[in-house]
CSV table of C-alpha atoms in Angstrom, one decimal:
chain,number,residue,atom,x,y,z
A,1,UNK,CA,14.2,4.7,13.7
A,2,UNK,CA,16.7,2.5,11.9
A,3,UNK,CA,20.0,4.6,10.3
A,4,UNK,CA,18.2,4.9,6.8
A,5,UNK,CA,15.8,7.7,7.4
A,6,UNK,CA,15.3,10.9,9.4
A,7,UNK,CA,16.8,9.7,12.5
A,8,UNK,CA,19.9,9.1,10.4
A,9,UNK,CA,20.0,13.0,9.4
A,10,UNK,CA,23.0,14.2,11.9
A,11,UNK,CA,22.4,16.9,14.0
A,12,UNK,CA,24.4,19.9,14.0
A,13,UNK,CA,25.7,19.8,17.5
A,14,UNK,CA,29.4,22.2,16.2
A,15,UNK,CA,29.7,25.5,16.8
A,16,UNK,CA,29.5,27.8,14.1
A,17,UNK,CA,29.4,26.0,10.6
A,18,UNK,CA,30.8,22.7,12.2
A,19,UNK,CA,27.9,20.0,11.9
A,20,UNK,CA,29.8,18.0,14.8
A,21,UNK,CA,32.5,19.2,17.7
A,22,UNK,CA,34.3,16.4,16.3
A,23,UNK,CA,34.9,18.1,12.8
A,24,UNK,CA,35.4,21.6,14.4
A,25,UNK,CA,38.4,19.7,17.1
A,26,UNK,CA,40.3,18.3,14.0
A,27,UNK,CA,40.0,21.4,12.0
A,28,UNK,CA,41.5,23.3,14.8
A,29,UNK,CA,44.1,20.9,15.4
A,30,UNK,CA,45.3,20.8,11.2
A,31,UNK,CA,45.2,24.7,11.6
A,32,UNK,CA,47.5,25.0,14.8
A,33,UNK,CA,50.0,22.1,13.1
A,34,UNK,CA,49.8,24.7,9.8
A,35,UNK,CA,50.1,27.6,11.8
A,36,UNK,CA,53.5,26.5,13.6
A,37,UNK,CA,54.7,24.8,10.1
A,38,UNK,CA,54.1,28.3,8.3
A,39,UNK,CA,55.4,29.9,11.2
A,40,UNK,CA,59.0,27.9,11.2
A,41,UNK,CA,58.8,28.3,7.6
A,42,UNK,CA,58.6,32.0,8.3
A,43,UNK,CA,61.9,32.6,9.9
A,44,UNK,CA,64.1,31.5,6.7
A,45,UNK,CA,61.7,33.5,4.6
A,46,UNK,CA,62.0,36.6,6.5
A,47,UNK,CA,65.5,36.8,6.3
A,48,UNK,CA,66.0,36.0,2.2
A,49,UNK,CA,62.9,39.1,2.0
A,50,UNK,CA,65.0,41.2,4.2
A,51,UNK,CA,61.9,41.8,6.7
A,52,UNK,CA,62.6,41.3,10.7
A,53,UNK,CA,61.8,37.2,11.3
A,54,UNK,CA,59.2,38.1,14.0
A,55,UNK,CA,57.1,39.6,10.8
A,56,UNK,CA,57.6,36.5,9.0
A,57,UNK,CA,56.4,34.5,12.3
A,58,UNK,CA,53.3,36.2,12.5
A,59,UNK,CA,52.9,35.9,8.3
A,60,UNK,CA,52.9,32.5,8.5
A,61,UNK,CA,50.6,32.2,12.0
A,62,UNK,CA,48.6,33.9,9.9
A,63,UNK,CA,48.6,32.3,6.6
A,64,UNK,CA,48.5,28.7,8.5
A,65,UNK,CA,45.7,29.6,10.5
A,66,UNK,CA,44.1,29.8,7.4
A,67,UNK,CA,43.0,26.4,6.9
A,68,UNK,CA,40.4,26.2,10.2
A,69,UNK,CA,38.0,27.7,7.7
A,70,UNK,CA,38.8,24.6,4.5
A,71,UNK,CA,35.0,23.5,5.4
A,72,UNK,CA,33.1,26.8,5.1
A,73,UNK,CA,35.4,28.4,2.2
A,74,UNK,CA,38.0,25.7,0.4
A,75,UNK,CA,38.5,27.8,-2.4
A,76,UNK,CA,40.0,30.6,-0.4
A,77,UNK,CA,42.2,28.0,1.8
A,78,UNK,CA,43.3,27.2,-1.5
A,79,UNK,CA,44.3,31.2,-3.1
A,80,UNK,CA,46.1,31.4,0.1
A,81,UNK,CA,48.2,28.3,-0.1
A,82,UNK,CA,49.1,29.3,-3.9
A,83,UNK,CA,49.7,32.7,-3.3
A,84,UNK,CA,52.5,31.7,-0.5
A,85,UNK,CA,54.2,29.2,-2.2
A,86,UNK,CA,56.5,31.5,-3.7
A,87,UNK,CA,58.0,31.9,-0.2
A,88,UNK,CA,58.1,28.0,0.4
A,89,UNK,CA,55.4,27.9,3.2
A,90,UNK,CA,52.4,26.1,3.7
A,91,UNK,CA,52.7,22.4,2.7
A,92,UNK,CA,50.0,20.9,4.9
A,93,UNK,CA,48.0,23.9,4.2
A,94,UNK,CA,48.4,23.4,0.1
A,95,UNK,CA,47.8,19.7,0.6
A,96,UNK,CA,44.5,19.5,2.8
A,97,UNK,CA,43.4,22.9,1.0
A,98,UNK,CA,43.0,21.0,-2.3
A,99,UNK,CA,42.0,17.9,-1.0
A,100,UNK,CA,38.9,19.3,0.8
A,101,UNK,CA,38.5,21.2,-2.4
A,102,UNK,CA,37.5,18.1,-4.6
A,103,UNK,CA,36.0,16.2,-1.9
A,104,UNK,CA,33.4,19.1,-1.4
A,105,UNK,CA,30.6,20.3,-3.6
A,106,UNK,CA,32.5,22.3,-5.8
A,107,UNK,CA,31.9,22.8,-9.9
A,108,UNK,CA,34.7,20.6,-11.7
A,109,UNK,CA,35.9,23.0,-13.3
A,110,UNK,CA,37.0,25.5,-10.2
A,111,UNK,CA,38.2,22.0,-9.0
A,112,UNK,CA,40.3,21.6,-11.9
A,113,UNK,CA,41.6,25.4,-12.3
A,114,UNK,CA,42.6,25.3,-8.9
A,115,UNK,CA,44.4,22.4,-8.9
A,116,UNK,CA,45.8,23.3,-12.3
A,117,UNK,CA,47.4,26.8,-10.5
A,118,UNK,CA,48.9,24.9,-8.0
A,119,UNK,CA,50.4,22.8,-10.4
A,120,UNK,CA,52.1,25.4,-12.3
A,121,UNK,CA,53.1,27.7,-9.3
A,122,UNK,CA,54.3,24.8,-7.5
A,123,UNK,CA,56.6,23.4,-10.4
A,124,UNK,CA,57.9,27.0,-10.8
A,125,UNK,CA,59.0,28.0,-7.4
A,126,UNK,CA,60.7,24.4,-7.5
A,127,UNK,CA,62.3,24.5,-10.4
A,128,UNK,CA,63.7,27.7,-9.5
A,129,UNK,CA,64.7,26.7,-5.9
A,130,UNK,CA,66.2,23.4,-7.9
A,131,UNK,CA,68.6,25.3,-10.1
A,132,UNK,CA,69.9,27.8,-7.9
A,133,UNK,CA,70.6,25.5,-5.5
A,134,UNK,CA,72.2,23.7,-8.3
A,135,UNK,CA,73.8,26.9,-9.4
A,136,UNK,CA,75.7,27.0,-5.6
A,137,UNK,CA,77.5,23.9,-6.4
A,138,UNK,CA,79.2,21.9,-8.8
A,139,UNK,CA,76.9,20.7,-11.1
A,140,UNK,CA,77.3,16.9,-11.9
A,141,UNK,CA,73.6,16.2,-13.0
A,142,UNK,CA,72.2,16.8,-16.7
A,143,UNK,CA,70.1,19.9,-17.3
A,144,UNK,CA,67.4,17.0,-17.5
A,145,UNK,CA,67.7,16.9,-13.6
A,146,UNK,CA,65.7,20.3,-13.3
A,147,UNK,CA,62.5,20.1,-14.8
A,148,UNK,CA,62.1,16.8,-14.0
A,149,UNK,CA,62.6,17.8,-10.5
A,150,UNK,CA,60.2,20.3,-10.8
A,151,UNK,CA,57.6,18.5,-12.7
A,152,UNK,CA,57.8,15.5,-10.2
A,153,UNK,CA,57.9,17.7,-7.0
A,154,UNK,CA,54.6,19.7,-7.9
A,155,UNK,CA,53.1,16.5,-9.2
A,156,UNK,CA,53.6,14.9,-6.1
A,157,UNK,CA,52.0,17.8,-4.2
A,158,UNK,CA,49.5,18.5,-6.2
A,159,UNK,CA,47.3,15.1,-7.7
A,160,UNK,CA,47.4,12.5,-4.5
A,161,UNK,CA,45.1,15.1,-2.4
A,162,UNK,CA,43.4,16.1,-5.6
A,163,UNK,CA,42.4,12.8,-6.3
A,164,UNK,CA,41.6,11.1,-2.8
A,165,UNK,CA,39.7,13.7,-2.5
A,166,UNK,CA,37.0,13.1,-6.1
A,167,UNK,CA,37.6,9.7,-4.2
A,168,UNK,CA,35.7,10.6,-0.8
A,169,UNK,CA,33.9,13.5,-2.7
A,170,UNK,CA,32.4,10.5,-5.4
A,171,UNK,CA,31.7,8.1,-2.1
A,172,UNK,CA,30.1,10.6,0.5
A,173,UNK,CA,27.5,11.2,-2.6
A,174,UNK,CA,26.9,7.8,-2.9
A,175,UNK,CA,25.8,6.9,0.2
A,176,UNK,CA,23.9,9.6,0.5
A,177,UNK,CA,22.5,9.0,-2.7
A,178,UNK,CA,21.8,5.0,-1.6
A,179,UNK,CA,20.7,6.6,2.1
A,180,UNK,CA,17.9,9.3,0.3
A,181,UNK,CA,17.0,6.2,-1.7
A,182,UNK,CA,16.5,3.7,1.0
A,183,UNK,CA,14.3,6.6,2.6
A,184,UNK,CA,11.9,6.4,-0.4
A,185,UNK,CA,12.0,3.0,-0.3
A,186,UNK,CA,10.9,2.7,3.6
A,187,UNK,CA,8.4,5.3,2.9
A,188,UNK,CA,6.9,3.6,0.1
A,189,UNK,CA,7.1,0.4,2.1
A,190,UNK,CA,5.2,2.0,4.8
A,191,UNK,CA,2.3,3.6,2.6
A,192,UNK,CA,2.4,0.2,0.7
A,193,UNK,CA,1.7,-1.3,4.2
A,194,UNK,CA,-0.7,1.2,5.4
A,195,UNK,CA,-2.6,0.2,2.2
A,196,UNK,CA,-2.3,-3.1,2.6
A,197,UNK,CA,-4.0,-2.6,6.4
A,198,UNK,CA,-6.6,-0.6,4.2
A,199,UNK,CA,-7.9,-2.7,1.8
A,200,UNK,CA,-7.2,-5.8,4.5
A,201,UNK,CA,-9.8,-4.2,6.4
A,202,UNK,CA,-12.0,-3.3,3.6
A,203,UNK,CA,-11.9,-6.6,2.5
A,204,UNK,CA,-12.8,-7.6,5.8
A,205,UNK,CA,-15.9,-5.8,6.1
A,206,UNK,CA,-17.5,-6.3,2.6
A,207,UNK,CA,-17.0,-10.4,4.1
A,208,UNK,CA,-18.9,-9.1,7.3
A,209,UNK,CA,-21.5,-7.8,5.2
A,210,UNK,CA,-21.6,-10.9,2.8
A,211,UNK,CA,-22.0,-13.0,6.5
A,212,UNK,CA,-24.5,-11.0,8.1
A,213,UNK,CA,-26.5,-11.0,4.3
A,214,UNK,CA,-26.3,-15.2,4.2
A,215,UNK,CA,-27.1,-15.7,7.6
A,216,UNK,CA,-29.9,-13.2,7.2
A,217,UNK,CA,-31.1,-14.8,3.8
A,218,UNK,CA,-31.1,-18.4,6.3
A,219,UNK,CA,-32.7,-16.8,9.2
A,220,UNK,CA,-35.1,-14.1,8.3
A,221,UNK,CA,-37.7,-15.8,5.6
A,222,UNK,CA,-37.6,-19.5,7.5
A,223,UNK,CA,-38.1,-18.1,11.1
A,224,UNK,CA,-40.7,-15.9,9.8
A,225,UNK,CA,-42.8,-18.8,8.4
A,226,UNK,CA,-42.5,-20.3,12.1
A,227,UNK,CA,-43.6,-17.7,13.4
A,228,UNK,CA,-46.2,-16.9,11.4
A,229,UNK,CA,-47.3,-20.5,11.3
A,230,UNK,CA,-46.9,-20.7,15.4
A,231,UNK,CA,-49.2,-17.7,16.1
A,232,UNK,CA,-51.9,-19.2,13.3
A,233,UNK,CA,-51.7,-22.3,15.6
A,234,UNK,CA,-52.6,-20.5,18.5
A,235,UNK,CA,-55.6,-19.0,16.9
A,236,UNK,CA,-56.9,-22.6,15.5
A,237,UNK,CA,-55.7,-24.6,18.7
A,238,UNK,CA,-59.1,-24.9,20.0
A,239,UNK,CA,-61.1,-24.9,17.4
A,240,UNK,CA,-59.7,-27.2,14.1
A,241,UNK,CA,-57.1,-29.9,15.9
A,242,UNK,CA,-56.2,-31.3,13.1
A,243,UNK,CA,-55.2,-28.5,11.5
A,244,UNK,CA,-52.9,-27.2,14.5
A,245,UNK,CA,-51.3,-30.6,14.5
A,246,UNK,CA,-50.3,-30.1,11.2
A,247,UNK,CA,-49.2,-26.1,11.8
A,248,UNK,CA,-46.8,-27.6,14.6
A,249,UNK,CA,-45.4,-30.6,12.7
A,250,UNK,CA,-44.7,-27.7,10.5
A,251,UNK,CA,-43.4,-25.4,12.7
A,252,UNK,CA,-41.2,-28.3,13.9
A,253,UNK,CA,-39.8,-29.1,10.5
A,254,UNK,CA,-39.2,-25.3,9.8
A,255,UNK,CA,-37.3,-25.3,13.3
A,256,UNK,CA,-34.7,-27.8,12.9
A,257,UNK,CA,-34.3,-27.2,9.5
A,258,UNK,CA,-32.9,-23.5,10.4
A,259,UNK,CA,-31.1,-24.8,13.3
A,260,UNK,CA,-29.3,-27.4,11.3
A,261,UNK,CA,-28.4,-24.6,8.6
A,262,UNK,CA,-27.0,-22.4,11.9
A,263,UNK,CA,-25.1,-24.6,13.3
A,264,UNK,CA,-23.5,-25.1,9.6
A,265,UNK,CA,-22.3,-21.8,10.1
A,266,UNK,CA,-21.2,-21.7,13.8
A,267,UNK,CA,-19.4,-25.0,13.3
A,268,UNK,CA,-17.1,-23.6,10.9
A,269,UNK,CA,-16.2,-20.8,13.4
A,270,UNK,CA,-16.2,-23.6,16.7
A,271,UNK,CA,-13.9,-25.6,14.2
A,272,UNK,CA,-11.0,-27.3,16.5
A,273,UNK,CA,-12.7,-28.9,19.6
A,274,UNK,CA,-12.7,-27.3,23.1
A,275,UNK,CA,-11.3,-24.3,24.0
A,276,UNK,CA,-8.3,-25.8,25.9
A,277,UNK,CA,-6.9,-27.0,22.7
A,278,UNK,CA,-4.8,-24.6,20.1
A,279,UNK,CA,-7.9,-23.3,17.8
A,280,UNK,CA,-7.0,-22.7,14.3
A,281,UNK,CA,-7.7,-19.7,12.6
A,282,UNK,CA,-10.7,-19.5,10.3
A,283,UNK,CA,-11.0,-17.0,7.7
A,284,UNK,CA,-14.0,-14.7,7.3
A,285,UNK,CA,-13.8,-15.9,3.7
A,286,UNK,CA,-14.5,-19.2,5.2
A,287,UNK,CA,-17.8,-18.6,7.3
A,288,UNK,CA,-19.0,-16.5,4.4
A,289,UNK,CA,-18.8,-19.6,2.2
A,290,UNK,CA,-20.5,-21.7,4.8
A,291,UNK,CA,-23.0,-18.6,5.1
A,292,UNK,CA,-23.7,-18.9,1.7
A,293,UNK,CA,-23.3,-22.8,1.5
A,294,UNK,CA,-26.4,-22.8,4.0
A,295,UNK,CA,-28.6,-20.2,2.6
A,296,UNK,CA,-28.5,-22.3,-0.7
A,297,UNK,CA,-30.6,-24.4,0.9
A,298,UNK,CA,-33.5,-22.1,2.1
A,299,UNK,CA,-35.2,-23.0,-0.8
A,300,UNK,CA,-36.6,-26.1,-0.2
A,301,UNK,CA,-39.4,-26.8,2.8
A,302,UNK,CA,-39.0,-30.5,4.5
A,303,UNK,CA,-36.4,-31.9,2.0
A,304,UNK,CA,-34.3,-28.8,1.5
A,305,UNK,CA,-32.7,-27.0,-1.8
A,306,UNK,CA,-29.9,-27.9,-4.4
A,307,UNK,CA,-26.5,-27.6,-2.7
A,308,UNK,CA,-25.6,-25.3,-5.6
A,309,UNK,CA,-28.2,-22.6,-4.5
A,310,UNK,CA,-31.7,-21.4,-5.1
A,311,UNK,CA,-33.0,-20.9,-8.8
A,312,UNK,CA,-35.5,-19.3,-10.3
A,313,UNK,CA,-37.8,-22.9,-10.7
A,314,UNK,CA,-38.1,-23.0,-7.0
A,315,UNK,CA,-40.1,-19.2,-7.2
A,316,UNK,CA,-43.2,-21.4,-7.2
A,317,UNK,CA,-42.2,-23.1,-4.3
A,318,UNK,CA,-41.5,-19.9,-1.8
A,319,UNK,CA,-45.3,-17.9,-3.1
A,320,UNK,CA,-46.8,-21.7,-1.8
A,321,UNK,CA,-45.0,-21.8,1.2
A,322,UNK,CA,-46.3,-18.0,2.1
A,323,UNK,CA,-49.3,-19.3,0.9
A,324,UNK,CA,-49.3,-21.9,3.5
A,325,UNK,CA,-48.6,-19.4,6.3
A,326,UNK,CA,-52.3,-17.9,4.9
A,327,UNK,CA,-51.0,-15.2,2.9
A,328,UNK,CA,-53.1,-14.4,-0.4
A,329,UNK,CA,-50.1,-14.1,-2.9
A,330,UNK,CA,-50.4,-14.5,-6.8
A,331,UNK,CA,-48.1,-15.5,-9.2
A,332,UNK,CA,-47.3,-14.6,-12.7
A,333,UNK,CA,-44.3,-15.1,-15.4
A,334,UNK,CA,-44.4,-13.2,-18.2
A,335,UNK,CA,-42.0,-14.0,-21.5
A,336,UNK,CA,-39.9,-17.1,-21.9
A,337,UNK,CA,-38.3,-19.0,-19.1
A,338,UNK,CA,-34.8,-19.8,-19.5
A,339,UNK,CA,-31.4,-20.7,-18.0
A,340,UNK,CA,-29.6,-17.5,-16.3
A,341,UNK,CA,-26.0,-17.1,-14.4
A,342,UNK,CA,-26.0,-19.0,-10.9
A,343,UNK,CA,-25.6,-15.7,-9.1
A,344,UNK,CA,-28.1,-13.5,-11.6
A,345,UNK,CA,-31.3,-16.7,-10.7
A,346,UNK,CA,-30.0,-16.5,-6.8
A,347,UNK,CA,-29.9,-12.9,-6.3
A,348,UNK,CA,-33.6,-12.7,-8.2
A,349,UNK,CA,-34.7,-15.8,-5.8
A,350,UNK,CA,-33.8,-13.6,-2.6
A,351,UNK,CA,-34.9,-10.4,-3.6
A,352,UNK,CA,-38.3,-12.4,-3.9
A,353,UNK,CA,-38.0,-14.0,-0.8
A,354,UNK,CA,-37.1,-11.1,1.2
A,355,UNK,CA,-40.2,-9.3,-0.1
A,356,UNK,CA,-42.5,-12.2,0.8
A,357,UNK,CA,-40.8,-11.6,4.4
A,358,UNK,CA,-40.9,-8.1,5.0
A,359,UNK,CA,-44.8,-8.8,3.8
A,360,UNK,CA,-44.7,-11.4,6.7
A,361,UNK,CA,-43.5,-8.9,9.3
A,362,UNK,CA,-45.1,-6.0,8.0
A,363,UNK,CA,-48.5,-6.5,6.0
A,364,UNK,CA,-50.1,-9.7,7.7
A,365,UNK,CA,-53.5,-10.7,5.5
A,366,UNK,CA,-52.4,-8.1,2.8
A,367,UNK,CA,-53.0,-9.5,-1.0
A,368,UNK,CA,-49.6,-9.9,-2.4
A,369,UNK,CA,-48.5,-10.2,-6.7
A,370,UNK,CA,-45.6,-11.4,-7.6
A,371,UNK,CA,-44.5,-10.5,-11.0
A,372,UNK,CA,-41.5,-12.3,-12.7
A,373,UNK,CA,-40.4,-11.1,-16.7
A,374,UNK,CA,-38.2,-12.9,-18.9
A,375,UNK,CA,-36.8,-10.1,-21.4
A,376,UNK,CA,-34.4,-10.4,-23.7
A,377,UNK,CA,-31.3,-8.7,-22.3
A,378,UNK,CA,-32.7,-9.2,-18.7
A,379,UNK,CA,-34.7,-10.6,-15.8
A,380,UNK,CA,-37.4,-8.0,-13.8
A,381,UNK,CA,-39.4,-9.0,-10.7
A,382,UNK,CA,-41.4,-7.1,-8.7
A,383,UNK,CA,-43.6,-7.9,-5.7
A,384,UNK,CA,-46.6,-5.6,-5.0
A,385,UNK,CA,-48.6,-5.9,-1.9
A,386,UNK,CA,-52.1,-3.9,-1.2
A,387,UNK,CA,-52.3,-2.6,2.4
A,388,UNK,CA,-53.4,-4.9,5.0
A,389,UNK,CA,-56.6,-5.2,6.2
A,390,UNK,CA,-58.6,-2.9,8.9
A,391,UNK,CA,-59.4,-5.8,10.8
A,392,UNK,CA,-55.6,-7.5,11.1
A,393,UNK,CA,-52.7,-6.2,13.0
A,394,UNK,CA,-49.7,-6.2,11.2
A,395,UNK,CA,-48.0,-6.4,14.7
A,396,UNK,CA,-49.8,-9.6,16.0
A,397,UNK,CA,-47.4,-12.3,15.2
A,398,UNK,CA,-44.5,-9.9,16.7
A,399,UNK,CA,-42.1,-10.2,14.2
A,400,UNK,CA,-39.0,-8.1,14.3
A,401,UNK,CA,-36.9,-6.0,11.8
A,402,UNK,CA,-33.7,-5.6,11.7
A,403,UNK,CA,-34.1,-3.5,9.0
A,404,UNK,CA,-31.0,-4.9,6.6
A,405,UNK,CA,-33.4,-6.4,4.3
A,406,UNK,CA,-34.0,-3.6,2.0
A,407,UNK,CA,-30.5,-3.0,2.1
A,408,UNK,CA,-29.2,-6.6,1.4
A,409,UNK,CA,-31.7,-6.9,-1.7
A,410,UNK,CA,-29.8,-3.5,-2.9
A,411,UNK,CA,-26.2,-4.4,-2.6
A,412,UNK,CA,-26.8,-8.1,-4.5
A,413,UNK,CA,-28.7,-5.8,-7.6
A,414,UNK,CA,-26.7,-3.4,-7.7
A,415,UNK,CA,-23.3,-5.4,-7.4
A,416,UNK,CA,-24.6,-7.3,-10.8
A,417,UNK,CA,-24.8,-4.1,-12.6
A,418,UNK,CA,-29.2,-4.1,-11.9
A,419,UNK,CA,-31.1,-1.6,-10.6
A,420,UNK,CA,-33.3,-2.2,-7.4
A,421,UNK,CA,-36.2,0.4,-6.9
A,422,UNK,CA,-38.9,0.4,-3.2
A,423,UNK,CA,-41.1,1.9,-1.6
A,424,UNK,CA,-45.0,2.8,-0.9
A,425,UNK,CA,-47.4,2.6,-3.7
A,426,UNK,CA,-50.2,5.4,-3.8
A,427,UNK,CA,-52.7,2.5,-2.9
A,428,UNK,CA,-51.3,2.3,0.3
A,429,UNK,CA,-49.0,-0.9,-0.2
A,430,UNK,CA,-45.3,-1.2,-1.0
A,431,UNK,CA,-43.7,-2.4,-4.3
A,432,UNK,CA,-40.3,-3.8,-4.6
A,433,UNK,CA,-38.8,-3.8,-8.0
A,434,UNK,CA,-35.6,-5.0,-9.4
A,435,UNK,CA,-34.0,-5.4,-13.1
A,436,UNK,CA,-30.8,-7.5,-13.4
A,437,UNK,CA,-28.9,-8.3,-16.6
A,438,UNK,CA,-28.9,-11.5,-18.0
A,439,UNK,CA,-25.7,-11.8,-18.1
């Protein structure tokens, strides 16, 4: 813990009120020193009052002894020192009295009464000490000589301990007014930090989600195809040739065209050779862009899609590709086509395409509708598929679900402000719906 904070809080390891044994050692000591003053004091006193000196010795032990308490109760270390000045005792116990009476938490104005009536008692008792000791001899001084003694003498007493003590008082609340102030600041710096680590790791999983979503929109609908395509090839091996040639040249193309589009993505995390060399760094940020960098170009078959990312032209394409892999799929566009956001034509490309693959994995030989609207204030797209037939098995090309898709088409709608709606239809099928803004 560094000395601004809790660990800086001293703890009270004095006896009684004493916060330290250091504090409670000097109080003692001031109090014995006091106690002997008063006690010398004492003698001279006890003979001028006519009282035996050993009355006046323990008067003055007494009234000295006074001042261990100046920490606990400063204001009564202070009645005492002005109510014995009159017998011309007690200068260290009037002097620290008042000066741990402004340096402690006092009200200014007890501060300043205080101090004010030991002043005036001390500048009377000199003044008339001063003039009768004058009286004793001849006097060769001015009757100036007397008040100004006085005046000078209780002055001299009085305002040094007074004001070294607002001094210390003024300074010992400073610093503990910077030390309660550089508390709030390290505990603000430590839930600024502790948010920080929050949304660092927020941010950090919304970019693990954006990755696994890319890599899925590369993966899923291209690997699909191949396999559909592979196990179609396997039933028309034997009997059409020609036709499996051409489902394996497909298959083929399909193949490397996702593995180049992975290895997009792995590169950038491989980035910076073997492993015995220093590896930089690479943000998630990073991978996500490559992610999304190599999903842009799922839409295209042999010669890929535009680097900027699918669009909704290239619809056409994706139902003839899942036509291709034997699927009877329809398409229809109702309303006037027209330009849209990047992100509002590739979210409704992908929501498409992931519908088309769950189809794939889940409704092999089922007759499929795909439905795109142009409105005026927004784009709706929905892809309908009747149950599959008795005779196929939904299960025979093996694909398998990870189940994210449903939840990827969600989070792109939605994070556009849409509204994304699935599930089965009373036919039998499942429909997959989704309205996004134009803009």
């Amino acid at each position: 813990m560094t000395t601004t904070g809790e660990g800086h809080v001293a703890v009270r390891g004095g006896p009684w009120w004493w916060d330290r044994r250091r504090g409670a050692v000097l109080d003692v000591s001031l109090a014995a020193v006091s106690a002997l003053e008063c006690a010398f004091e004492g003698i001279p006193f006890a003979r001028e009052a006519g009282i035996p000196p050993a009355v006046g010795v323990v008067f003055g032990l007494l009234a000295g002894a006074v001042l261990v308490v100046r920490r606990k109760w400063p204001v009564a270390v202070v009645l005492v020192a002005i109510a014995i000045t009159p017998a011309r005792m007690g200068f260290l116990l009037g002097v620290v009295g008042l000066y741990t009476l402004a340096a402690c938490e006092v009200p200014r104005r007890i501060i300043a009464s205080l101090a004010g009536m030991s002043l005036v008692g001390t500048a009377i008792v000199t003044f008339v000490r001063v003039r009768q000791d004058l009286a004793r001899g001849e006097p060769t001084l001015g009757d100036w000589f007397v008040p100004f003694a006085a005046l000078t003498i209780s002055l001299g007493l009085t305002a040094p301990p007074v004001l070294l003590g607002l001094y210390v008082g003024a300074r010992r609340r400073l610093m503990e007014s910077l030390r309660e102030r550089a508390d709030s600041l390290e505990r603000e710096l430590q839930l600024l930090a502790e948010r920080a680590e929050e949304r660092a790791e927020w941010a950090r999983n919304e970019e693990r989600t954006r990755i696994a979503r890319e890599m899925h929109d590369v993966v899923a609908h291209r690997v699909s195809l191949m396999v559909v395509h592979a196990a179609a090839l396997q039933a028309v091996a034997r009997k059409d040739p020609e036709k499996a040639v051409r489902n394996a040249a497909l298959v083929g193309d399909m193949g490397r065209q996702a593995l180049t589009e992975l290895r997009e993505m792995l590169g950038v995390l491989r980035s910076g050779g073997d492993g015995r060399r220093e590896r930089p760094v690479v943000p998630l940020a990073a991978v996500g862009a490559a992610a999304a960098a190599a999903a842009s170009r799922v839409a295209g078959d042999a010669g890929g899609g535009a680097a900027e990312g699918p669009c909704l032209d290239e619809i056409g394409e994706l139902v003839g590709q899942s036509a291709a892999a034997g699927m009877v799929v329809d398409l229809s566009v109702e309303g006037e086509a027209r330009a849209y956001a990047p992100e509002v034509e590739q979210t409704a490309y992908r929501v498409v395409q992931e519908a088309l693959t769950n189809v794939h994995k889940h409704a092999a030989g089922a007759r499929t509708r795909v439905r795109l609207a142009h409105r005026g204030s927004e784009i709706a797209m929905q892809v309908e598929n009747e149950p599959p037939p008795k005779g196929a098995s939904a299960s025979s090309a093996r694909l398998p679900s990870g189940g994210n898709g449903l939840v990827g088409m969600r989070e792109r709608v939605v994070a556009l402000g849409g509204v994304f709606v699935s599930g089965p239809t009373d036919a039998g099928g499942f429909r997959v719906s989704a309205v996004i803004p134009a803009s």
